[in-house]
Structure formats: structure tokens, C-alpha cells
XYZ file of C-alpha atoms in Angstrom:
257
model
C -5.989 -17.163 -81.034
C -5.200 -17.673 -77.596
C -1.927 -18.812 -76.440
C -2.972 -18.813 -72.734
C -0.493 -15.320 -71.843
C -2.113 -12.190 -70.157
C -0.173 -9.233 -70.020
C -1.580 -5.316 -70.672
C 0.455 -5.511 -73.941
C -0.911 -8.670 -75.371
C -4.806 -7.700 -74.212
C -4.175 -4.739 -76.425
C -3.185 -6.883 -79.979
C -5.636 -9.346 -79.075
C -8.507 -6.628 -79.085
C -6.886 -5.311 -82.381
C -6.329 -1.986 -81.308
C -3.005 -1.926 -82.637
C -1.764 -0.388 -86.049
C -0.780 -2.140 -89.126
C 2.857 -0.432 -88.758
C 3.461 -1.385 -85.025
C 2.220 -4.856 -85.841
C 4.341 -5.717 -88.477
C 7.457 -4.509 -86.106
C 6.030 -7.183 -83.445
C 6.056 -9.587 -86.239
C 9.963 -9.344 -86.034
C 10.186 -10.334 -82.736
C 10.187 -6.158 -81.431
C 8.923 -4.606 -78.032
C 8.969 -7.975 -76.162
C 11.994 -8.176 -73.929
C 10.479 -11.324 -71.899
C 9.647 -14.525 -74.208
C 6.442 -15.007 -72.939
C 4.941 -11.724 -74.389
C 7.120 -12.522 -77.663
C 6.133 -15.483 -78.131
C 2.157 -14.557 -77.492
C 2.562 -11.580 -79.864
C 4.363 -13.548 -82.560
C 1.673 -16.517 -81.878
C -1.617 -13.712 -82.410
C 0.073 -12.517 -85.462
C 0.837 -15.762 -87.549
C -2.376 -15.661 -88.720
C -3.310 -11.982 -89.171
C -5.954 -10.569 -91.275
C -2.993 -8.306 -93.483
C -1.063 -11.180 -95.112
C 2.416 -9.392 -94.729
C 2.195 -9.539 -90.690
C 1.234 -12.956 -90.706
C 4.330 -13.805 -92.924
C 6.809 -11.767 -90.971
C 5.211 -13.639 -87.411
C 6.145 -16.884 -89.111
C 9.309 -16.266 -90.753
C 10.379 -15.095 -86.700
C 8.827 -18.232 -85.321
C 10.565 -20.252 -87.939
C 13.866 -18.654 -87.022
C 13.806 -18.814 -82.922
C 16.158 -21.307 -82.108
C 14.985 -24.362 -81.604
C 17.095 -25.667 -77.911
C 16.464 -22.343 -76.404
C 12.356 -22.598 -77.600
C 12.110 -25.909 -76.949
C 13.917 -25.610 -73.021
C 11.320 -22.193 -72.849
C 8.420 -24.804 -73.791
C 9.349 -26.893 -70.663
C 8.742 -24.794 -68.279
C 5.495 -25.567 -65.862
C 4.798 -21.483 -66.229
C 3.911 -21.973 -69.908
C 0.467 -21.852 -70.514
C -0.402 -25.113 -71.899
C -2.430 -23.380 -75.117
C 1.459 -22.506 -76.273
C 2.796 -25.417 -76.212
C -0.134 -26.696 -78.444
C 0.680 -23.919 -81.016
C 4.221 -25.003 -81.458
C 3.446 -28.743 -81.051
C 1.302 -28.234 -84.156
C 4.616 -26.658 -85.647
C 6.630 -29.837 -84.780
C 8.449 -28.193 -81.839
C 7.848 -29.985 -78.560
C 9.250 -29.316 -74.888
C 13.206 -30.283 -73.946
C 13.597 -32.784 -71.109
C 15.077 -30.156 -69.263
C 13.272 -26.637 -68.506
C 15.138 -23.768 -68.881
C 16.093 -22.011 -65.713
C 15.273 -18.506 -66.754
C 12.834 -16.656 -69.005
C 13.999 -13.300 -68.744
C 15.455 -12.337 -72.039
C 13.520 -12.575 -75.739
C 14.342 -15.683 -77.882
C 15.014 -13.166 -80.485
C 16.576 -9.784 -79.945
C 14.590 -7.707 -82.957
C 14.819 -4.325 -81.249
C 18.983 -3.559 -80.388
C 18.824 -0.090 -80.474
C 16.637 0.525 -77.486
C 20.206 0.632 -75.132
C 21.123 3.256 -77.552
C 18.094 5.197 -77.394
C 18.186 4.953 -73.232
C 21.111 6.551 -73.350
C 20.729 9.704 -75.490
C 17.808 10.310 -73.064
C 19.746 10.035 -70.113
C 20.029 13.926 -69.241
C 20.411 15.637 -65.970
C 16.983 17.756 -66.783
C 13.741 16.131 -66.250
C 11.721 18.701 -68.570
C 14.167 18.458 -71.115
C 13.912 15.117 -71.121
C 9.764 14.921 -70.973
C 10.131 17.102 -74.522
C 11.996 14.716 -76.053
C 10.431 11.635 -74.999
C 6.827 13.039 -76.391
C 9.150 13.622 -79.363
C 9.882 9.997 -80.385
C 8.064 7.713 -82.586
C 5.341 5.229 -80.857
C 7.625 2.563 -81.406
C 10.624 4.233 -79.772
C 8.637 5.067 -77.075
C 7.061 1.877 -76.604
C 10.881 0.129 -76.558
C 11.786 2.812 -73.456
C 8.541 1.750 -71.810
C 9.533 -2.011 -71.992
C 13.649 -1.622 -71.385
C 14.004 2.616 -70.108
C 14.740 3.743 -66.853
C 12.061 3.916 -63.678
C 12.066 7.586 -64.284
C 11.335 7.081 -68.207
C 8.183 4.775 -67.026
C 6.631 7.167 -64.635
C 6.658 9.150 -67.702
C 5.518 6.693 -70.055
C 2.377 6.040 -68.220
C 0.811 9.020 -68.866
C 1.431 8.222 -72.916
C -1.662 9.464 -74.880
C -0.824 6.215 -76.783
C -2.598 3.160 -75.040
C -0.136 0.993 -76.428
C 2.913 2.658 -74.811
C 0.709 2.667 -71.812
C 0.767 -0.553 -71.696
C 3.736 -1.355 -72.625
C 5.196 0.000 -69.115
C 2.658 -1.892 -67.412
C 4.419 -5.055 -69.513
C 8.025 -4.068 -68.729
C 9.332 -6.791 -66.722
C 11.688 -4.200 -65.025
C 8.239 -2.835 -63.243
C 8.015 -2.878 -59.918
C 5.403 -2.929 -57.471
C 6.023 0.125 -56.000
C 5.838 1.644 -59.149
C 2.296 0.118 -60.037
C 1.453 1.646 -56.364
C 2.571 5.158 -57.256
C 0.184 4.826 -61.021
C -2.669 3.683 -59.345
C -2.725 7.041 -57.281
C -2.017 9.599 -60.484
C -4.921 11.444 -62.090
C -3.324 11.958 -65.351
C -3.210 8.642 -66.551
C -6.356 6.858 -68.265
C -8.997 5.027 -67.113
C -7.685 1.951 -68.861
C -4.283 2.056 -67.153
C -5.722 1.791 -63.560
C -8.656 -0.970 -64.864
C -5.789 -2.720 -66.014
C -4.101 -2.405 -62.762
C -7.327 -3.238 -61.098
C -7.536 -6.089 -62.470
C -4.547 -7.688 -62.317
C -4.852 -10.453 -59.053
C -1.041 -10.168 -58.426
C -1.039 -5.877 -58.338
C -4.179 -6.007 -55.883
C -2.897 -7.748 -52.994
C -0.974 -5.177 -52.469
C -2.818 -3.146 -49.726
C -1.390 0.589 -51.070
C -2.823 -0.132 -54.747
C -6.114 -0.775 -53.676
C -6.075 2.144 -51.606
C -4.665 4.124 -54.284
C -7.296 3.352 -56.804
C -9.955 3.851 -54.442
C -8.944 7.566 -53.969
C -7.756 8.297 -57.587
C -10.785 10.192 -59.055
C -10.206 8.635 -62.644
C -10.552 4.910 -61.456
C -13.859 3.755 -62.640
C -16.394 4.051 -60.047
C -17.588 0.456 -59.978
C -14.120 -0.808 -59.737
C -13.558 1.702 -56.706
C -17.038 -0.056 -54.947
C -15.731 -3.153 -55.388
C -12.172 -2.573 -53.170
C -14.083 -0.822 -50.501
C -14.794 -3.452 -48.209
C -10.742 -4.007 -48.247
C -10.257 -0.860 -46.901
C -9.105 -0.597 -43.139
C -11.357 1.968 -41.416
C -8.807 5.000 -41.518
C -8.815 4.748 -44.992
C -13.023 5.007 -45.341
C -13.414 7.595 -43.143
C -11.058 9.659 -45.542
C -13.047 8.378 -48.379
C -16.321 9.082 -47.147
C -15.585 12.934 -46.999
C -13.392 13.000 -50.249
C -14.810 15.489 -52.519
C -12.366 14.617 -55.649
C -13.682 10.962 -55.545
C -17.290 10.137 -57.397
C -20.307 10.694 -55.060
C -21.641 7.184 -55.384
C -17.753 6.092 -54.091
C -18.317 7.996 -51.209
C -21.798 7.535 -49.990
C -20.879 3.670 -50.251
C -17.673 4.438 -48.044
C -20.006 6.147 -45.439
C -21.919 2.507 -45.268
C -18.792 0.778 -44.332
C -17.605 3.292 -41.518
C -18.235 1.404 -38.320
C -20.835 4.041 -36.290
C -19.277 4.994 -32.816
């Protein structure tokens, strides 16, 4: 099913690399904090393969409230494939969009403010150990609702999903997606998921991040190159950390003197 929203977090159920345990908590309306996401993820997993995730997805749709869903459905930044999915529920737009989409229809997760908190201590490493300590699920709600500090943390998640779960948060900022694109301990799927989001690229210091990060796929570094300003090349074309074929095709696009 496709309900028409892109985000790294909804790529990731659609692919079904997610667990049966983590999917069933989506079911109940958990991780998403913006409707658009909760409403994808609770979309995808009406009709699920295990019968209990498709029943909890529906029992949550069934229980979102119908002015707030139906204001939500108005609005001209929901993908028209939604609306279909809830017209062929009986639910149909408002005559009046809502104003704002920033909180979830349904609140499933409470306890993430709780969990910000008892991580909220003055020492960085203590706090790294207990981070890797927590549950996926607890660390996926701090990727979606924690602190900028908690995220810069969070990206580097062995987990894919909590991965991209930051990359989902819609407390992310740009300069934040600037400052992953340059780290070489994160995968190779976070920065092709940065790469290939349109709105992340135009900004000039991603591109030149991912370029120089030696874990960016080299193909998807080849591709930026001619974006580059010529500063920028010439330090590419003698980078030894970066892939060979990445620099030997930055030596091409140095202007000769």
C-alpha cells in the first residue's frame, strides 16, 4: 500500500524490514509524533501479513477522532493516495483544513517526556551508556521527541530503524542533517537517505559533506560533484580518505590554470 508519504521511517515498514514487536507498537498509533507518518504507518499496517498488526492498525484508525482526521484530510499537503484510503473508510475531508499538523491524532507513546528526562544528565558518556542501554523502541521514541544532543547520538544507532527514526523527527533541523552527512560512523543508508532527499540537498554544506564523507556511496558522491564550487574539488581531488574513483572524477572538474 501506498498512501503517497515519504519519510526515512515509513521507507523502512514499507520495505518490511521492521520486526513483528515494533510493528504491532506502530499499530497503536507509537513513534509517530507528526500525523502524516502516523497515519502512513497505521495505513501500511491495516492490512499486514500477521493478522494481530493488522487488527491493532484498524482498531487505531477506527478510534482517531473523526473532526481532527477529517480537518488533517483537508489539507492540500496530503497526498491524495490518503485521502482515498480513508474515503474508502467513509471519512472524507472537513470544509475547513486544519491549520497545523504538528502533533499525532493519537498520542500512543506518553512516556517518551518521561524517558527524556531521566536521560537528561550533565555527563555525555554517561549518558551514551545508557542510551545504548534502552530497548529499540525507547530509543526509537528519543530519536523522534529527545533532545538535539540525544539525535546526534541516535544516528549512529546500529538499529536502522532508530536511524531513521531521527532522520523522521520533525524536531530535525537542517543543520543537523549537515553535521550527519559529514560523520563516518554512521551507515551507508543514513547518508543515501540524506542523499536523496530533494529538500536536504539544496543545501550547499550537505552536498559537500557527503561528497567528502568516505562512507557515502561512491556513485552518489559522482553524482554531487559537478555542484561543487572549485575550492571544494580541488580538496577532493587530493583527498586520500575519499574512494579513488571520487577523486579522479574531482580532478576532471578542476578548471586547469
Amino acid at each position: 500500500m501506498d498512501t503517497g508519504v515519504r519519510s526515512p521511517l515509513v521507507e523502512f515498514f514499507k520495505r518490511g524490514e521492521v520486526a513483528r514487536d515494533v510493528r504491532l507498537l506502530a499499530a497503536e498509533g507509537t513513534f509517530a509524533p507528526r500525523p502524516h507518518d502516523q497515519i502512513a504507518l497505521l495505513a501500511l499496517l491495516s492490512d499486514d501479513a500477521d493478522l494481530e498488526v493488522a487488527a491493532t492498525a484498524n482498531r487505531t484508525l477506527d478510534s482517531l477522532p473523526e473532526g481532527p482526521l477529517r480537518a488533517f484530510l483537508a489539507r492540500a499537503d496530503v497526498p491524495a493516495p490518503m485521502r482515498d484510503f480513508f474515503a474508502a473508510r467513509g471519512v472524507l475531508p472537513a470544509a475547513v483544513p486544519a491549520v497545523e499538523a504538528e502533533a499525532p491524532l493519537v498520542d500512543a507513546a506518553p512516556d517518551a517526556a518521561a524517558v527524556v528526562e531521566t536521560l537528561a544528565a550533565p555527563d555525555a558518556e554517561e549518558e551514551t551508556q545508557v542510551l545504548a542501554s534502552l530497548p529499540i523502541v525507547e530509543r526509537m521514541k528519543l530519536a523522534m521527541k529527545g533532545t538535539k544532543g540525544q539525535r546526534a547520538q541516535l544516528i549512529r544507532d546500529s538499529n536502522k530503524l532508530v536511524a531513521a527514526a531521527v532522520l523522521s523527527s520533525p524536531k530535525l533541523t537542517e543543520s543537523e542533517v549537515e553535521a550527519f552527512a559529514k560523520m563516518a560512523n554512521v551507515s551507508e543508508d543514513t547518508l543515501r537517505t540524506i542523499a536523496t532527499n530533494r529538500t536536504w540537498t539544496k543545501n550547499y554544506g550537505v552536498i559537500a559533506g557527503l561528497t567528502r564523507n568516505p562512507k557515502t556511496p561512491a556513485a552518489i558522491s559522482m553524482q554531487m560533484l559537478q555542484r561543487l564550487n572549485e575550492r571544494d574539488l580541488k580538496m577532493l581531488s587530493i583527498d586520500r580518505n575519499v574512494p579513488e574513483a571520487v577523486r579522479l572524477a574531482a580532478r576532471k572538474f578542476v578548471r586547469p590554470k
